[in-house]
Coordinates of C-alpha atoms and ligand atoms in Angstrom, one line a residue:
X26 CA 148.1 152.8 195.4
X27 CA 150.8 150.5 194.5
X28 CA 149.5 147.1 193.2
X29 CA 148.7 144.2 195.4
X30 CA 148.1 141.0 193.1
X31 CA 150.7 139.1 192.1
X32 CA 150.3 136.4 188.7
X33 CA 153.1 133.5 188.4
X34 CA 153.1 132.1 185.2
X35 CA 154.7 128.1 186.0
X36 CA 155.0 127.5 181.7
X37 CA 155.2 123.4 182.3
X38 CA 152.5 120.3 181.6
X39 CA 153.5 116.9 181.2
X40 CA 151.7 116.9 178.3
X41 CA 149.5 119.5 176.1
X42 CA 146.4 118.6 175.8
X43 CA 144.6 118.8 171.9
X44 CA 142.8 122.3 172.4
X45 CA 145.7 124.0 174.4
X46 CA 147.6 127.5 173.3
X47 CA 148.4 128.4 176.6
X48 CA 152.5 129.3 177.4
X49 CA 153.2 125.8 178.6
X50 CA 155.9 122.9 177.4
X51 CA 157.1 119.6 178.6
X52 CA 159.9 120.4 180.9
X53 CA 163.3 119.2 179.9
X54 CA 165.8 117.7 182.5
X55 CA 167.1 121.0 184.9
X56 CA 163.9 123.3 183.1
X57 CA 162.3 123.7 186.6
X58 CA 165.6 124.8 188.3
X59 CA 166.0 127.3 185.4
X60 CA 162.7 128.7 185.9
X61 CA 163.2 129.2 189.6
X62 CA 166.4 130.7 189.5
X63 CA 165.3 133.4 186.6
X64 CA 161.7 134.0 188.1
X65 CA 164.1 135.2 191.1
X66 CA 165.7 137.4 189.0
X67 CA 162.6 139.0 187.4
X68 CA 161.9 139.8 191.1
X69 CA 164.7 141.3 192.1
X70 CA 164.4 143.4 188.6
X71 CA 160.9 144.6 188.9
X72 CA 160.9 145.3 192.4
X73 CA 164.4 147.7 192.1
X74 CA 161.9 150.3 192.6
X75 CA 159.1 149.2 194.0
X76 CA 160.1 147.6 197.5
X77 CA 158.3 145.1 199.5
X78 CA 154.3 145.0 198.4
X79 CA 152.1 143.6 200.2
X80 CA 150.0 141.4 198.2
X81 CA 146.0 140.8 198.6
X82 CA 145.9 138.3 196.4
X83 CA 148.5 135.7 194.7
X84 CA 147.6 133.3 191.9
X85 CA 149.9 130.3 190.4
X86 CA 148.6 129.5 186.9
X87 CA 150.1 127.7 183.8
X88 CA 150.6 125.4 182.7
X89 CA 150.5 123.0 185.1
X90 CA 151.7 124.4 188.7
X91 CA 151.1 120.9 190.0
X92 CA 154.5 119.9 188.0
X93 CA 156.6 121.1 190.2
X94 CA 157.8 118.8 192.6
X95 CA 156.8 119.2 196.7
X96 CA 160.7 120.6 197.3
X97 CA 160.4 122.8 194.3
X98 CA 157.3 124.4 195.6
X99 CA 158.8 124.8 199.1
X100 CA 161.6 126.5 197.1
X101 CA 158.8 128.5 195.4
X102 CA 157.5 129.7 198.5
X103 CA 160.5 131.0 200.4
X104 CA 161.6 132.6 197.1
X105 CA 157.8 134.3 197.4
X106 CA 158.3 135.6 201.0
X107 CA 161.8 137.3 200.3
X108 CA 159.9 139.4 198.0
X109 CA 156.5 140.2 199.1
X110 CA 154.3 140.8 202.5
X111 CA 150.8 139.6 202.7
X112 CA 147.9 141.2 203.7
X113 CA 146.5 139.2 207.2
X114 CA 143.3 138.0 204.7
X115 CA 145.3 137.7 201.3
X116 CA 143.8 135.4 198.9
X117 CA 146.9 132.5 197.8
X118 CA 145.2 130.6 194.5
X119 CA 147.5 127.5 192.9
X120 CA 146.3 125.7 189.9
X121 CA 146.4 121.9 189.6
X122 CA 146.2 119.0 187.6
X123 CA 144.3 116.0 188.8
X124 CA 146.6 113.1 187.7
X125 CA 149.8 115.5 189.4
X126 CA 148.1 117.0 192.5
X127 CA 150.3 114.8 195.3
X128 CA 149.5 114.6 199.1
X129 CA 152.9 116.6 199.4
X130 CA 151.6 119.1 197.2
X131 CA 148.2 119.6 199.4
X132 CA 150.6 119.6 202.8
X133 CA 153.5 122.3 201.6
X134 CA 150.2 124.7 200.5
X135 CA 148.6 124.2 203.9
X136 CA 151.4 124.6 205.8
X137 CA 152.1 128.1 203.9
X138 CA 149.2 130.3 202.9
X139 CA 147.4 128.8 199.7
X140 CA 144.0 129.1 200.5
X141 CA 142.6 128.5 197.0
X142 CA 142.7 125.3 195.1
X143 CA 141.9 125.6 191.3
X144 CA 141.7 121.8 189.4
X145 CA 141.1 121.4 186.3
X146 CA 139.1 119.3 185.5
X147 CA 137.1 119.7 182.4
X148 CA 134.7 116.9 182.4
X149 CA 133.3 113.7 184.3
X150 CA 133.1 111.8 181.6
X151 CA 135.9 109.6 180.6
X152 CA 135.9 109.6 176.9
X153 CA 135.6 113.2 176.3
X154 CA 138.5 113.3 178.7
X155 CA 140.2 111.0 176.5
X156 CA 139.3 112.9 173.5
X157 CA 141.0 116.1 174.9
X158 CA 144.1 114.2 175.5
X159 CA 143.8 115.0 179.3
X160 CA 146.2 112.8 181.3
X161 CA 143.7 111.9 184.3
X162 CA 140.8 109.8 184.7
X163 CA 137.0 111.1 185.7
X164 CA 138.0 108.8 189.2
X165 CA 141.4 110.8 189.4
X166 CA 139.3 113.9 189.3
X167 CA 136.7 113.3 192.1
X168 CA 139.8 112.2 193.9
X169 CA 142.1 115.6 193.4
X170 CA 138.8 117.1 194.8
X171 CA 138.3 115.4 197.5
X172 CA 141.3 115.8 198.7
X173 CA 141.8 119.6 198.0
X174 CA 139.0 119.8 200.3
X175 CA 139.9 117.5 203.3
X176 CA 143.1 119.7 202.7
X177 CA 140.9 122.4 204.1
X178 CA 140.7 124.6 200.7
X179 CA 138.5 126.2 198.7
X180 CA 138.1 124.4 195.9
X181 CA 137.3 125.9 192.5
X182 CA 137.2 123.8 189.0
X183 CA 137.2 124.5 185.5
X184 CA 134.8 122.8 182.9
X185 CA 134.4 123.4 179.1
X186 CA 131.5 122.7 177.0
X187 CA 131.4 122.6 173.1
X188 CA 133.2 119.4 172.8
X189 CA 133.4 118.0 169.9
X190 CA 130.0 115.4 169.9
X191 CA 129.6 116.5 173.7
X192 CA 125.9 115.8 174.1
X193 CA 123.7 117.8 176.1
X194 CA 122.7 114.8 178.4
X195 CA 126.8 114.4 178.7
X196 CA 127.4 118.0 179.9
X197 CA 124.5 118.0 181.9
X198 CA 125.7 114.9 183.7
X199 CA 129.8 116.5 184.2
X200 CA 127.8 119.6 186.3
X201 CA 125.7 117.9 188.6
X202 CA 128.6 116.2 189.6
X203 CA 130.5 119.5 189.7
X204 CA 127.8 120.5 192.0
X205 CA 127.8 117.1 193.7
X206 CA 131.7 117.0 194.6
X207 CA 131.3 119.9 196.7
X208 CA 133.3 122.7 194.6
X209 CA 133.1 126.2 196.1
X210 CA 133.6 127.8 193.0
X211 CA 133.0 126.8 188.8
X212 CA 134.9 128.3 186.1
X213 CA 133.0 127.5 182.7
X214 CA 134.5 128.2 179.2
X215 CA 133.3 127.3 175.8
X216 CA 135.7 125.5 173.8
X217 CA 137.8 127.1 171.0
X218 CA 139.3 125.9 168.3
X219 CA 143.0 128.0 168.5
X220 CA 145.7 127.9 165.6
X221 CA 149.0 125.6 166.0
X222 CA 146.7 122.9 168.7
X223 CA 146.0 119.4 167.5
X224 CA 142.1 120.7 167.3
X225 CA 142.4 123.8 165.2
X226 CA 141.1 122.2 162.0
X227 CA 138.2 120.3 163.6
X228 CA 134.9 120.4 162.2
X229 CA 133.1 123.0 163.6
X230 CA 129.9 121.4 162.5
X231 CA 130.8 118.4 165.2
X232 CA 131.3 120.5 167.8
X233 CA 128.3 120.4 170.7
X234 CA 125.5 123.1 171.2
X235 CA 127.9 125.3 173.2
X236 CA 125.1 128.0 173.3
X237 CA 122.5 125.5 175.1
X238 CA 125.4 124.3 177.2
X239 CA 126.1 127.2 178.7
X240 CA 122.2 128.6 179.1
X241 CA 121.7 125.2 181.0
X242 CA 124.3 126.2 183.3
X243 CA 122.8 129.8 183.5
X244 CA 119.6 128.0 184.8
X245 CA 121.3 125.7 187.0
X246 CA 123.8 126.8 188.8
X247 CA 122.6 129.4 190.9
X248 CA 119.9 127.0 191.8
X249 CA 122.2 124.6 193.3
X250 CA 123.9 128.0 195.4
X251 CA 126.5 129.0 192.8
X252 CA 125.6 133.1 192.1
X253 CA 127.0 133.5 188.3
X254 CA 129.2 136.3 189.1
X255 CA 131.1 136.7 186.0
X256 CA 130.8 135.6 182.2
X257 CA 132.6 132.6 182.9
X258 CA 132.2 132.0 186.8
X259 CA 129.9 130.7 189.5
X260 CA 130.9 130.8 192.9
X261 CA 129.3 129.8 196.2
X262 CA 128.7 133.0 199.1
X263 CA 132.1 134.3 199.1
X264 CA 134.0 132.4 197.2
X265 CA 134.3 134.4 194.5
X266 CA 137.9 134.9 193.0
X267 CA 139.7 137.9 194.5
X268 CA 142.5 137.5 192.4
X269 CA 139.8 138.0 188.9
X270 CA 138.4 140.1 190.3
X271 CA 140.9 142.8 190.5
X272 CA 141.4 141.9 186.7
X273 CA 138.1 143.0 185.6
X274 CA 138.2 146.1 187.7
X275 CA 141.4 147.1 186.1
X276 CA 143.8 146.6 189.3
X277 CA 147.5 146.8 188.5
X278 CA 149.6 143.4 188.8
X279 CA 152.7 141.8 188.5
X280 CA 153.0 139.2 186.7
X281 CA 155.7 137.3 186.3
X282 CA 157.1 134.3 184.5
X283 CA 157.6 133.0 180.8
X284 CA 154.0 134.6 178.7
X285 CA 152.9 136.2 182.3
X286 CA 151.1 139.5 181.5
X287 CA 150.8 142.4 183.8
X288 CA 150.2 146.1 184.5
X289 CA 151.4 148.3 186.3
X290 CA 151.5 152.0 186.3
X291 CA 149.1 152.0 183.1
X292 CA 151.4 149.5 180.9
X293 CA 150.3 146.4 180.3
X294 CA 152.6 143.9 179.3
X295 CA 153.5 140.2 178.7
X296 CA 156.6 138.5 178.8
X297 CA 158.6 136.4 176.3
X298 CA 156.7 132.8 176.4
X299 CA 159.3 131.1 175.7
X300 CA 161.1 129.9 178.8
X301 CA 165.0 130.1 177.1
X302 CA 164.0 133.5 175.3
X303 CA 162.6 134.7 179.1
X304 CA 165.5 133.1 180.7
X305 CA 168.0 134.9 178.3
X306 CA 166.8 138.2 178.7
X307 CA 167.2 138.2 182.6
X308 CA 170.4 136.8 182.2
X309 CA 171.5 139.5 180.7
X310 CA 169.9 141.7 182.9
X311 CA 167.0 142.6 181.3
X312 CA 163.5 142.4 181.7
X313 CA 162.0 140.1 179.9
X314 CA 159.2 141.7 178.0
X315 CA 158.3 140.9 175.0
X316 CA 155.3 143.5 174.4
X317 CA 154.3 146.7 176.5
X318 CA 151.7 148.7 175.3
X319 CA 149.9 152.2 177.4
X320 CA 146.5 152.0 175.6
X321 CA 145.2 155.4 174.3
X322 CA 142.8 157.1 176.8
X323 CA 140.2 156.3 174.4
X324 CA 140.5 152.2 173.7
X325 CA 141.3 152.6 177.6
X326 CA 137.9 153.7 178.6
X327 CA 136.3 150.5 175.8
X328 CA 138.5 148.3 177.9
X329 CA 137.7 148.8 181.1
X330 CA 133.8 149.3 180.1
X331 CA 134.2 145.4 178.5
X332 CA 136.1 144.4 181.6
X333 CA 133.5 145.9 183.9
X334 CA 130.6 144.1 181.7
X335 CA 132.1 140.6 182.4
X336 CA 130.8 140.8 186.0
X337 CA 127.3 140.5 187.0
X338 CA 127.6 143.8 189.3
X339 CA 128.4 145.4 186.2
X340 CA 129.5 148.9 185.1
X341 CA 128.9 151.7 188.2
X342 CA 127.8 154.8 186.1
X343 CA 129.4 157.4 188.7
X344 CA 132.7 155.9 189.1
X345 CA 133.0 155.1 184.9
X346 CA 132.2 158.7 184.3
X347 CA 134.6 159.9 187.3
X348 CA 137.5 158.2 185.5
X349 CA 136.9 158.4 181.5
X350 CA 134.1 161.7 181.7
X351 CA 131.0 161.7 180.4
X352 CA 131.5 161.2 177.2
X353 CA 133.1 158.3 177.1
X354 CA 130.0 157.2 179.2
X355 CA 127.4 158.5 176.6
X356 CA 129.3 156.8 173.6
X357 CA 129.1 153.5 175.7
X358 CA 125.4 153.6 176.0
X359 CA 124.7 154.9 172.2
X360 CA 127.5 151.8 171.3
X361 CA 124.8 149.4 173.6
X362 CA 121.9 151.1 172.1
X363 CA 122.3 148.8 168.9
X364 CA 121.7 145.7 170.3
X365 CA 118.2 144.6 171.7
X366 CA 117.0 145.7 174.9
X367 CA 116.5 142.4 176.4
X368 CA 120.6 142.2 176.4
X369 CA 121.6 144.5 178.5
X370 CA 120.0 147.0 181.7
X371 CA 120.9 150.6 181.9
X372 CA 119.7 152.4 185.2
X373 CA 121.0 155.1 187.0
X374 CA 123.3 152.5 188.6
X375 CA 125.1 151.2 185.8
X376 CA 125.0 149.1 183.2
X377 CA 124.9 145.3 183.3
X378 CA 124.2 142.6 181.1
X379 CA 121.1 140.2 181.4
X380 CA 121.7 136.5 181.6
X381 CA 120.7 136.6 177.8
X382 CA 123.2 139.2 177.1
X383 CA 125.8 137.3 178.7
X384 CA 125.2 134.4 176.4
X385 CA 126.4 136.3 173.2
X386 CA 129.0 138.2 175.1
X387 CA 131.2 138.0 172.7
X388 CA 129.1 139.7 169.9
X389 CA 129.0 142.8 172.7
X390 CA 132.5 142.9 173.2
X391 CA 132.9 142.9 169.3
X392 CA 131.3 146.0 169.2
X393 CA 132.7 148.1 172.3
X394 CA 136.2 147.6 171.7
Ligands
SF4_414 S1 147.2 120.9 181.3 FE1 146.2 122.9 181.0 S2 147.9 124.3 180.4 FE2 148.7 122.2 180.2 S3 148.3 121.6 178.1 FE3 146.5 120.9 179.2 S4 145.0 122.7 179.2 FE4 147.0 123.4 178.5

């Protein structure tokens, strides 16, 4: 089956914030214009062959998608529709910023077919806001809320825990007004200290209990109606994301844009980040790719066993051993056997991590791949 998700990569922010790697930069005078006029181009390249898809799901991420100006998005979004169909029930996700998400951004979604809002947020708390060098206020992020959902969307945020000197009475405080605001969905990720940010030589050692943050959450959430779903996310019935989804289950997708990875046909692959080295290459006709890669059957089978383990349905035993054999299946379970029981379950269903196992995910993942 030909894929049906579609990733744009909009590589802008007004500012980064201190713990950022993410492809993003501040936008120079015309840099918008630029993008939209090459993003066209990498269309019209990588669907030469492919024709018209028809998407199920569409995501907008960055960077800061909320950048672009109400015009620009409406340019966006005819430059969308020359290219693809969408399925009658396709999921449309854009990702906003609090202090940049305008009433004209809210009405040129509505009026096309975002039905997704994703904010970040990050915290409630204003000095930890502060601290990461975000560029909105707790106030401005009840409000973005707010009105994503008298907008009529789903609204999803993003949190992180592990701040530095983020107490547990501080975190605890930042989700129950999560749950408080009405969110239909919560994205939670522990923060990381990456190479070339403003953070990466902090002092680990002043960096909150992210391991207690995150159990907290385990216990909470789904007692306030949000089903943890996924390492990282809690969602409300049905309001899962579509789009991540077909990620962990290893569906192809375009993706397009400055650092946008995809795959299709078995290649994954991720573009130049930078938006003149991107822009260059489909200027000259090319596509703009900076690494491709068609991963050994082998590290293939470890990567989609990982992928599978993210979500709380976990790994189907039938359908892992229909696609990588048995053995690949066997040398899973003997790779789990090493860790304590009380991590992971494996039935003749499948294989799944427990709550507990997802709290040291990473160690898991360490091992499998
Ligand atoms: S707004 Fe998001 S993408 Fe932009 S710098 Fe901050 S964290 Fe990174």
């Amino acid at each position: 089956m030909p894929f049906s998700s579609l990733y744009i990569h909009v590589p802008f922010c007004e500012r980064k914030c201190n713990y950022c790697a993410f492809e993003s930069a501040v936008p120079r005078e015309g840099d918008a214009d630029l993008w939209l006029e090459m993003l066209e181009r990498e269309f019209a390249l990588r669907l030469a062959a492919a024709g018209r898809p028809r998407l199920a799901t569409c995501y907008f991420g960055g960077g800061t998608p909320t950048v672009l100006s109400g015009p620009q998005w409406l340019s966006l979004t005819k430059l969308v529709e020359r290219y693809f169909d969408f399925m009658p029930e396709a999921e449309v996700t854009v990702e906003a910023n609090p202090n940049s998400l305008a009433a004209e951004h809210l009405l040129t979604w509505r009026d096309w077919r975002v039905t997704r809002v994703s904010i970040g947020v990050q915290s409630f708390d204003d000095v930890e806001l502060s601290q990461m060098g975000r560029l909105h206020s707790a106030r401005q992020a009840y409000g973005a809320v707010s009105a994503a959902l008298a907008a009529g969307f789903s609204v999803s945020a993003d949190f992180i825990f592990g701040l530095p000197h983020q107490s547990f009475a501080n975190w605890g405080r930042t989700l129950r007004e999560a749950v408080r605001c009405g969110l239909s969905h919560i994205s939670l990720y522990q923060l990381s200290l990456e190479e070339g940010t403003p953070w990466a030589s902090l002092d680990k050692d002043t960096l909150g209990d992210g391991y207690a943050a995150y159990r907290w959450a385990q216990w909470y959430l789904p007692r306030k109606g949000y089903r943890q779903y996924e390492v990282a996310n809690f969602a409300r019935q049905g309001r899962e994301s579509r789009h991540n989804i077909n990620y962990w289950r290893e569906g192809e997708y375009l993706g397009a844009g400055p650092g946008a990875a995809g795959y299709l046909a078995g290649l994954r692959y991720k573009n130049f980040g930078s938006l003149r080295r991107w822009a260059a290459a489909l200027a000259d006709g090319e596509l703009p790719v900076a690494e491709s890669e068609q991963l050994p059957f082998e590290r293939s089978a470890r990567e989609a066993a990982v992928l599978a383990l993210r979500m709380t349905s976990g790994l189907d035993r039938r359908e892992f051993a229909e696609r990588y054999g048995r053995q690949a299946l066997d040398s899973l379970s003997a790779s789990l056997q090493k860790f304590p029981r009380d991590l992971y379950e494996d039935d003749e269903r499948g294989i799944r991590l427990t709550k507990k196992g997802m709290r040291v995910a990473n160690l898991i993942w360490a091992e499998l791949v």
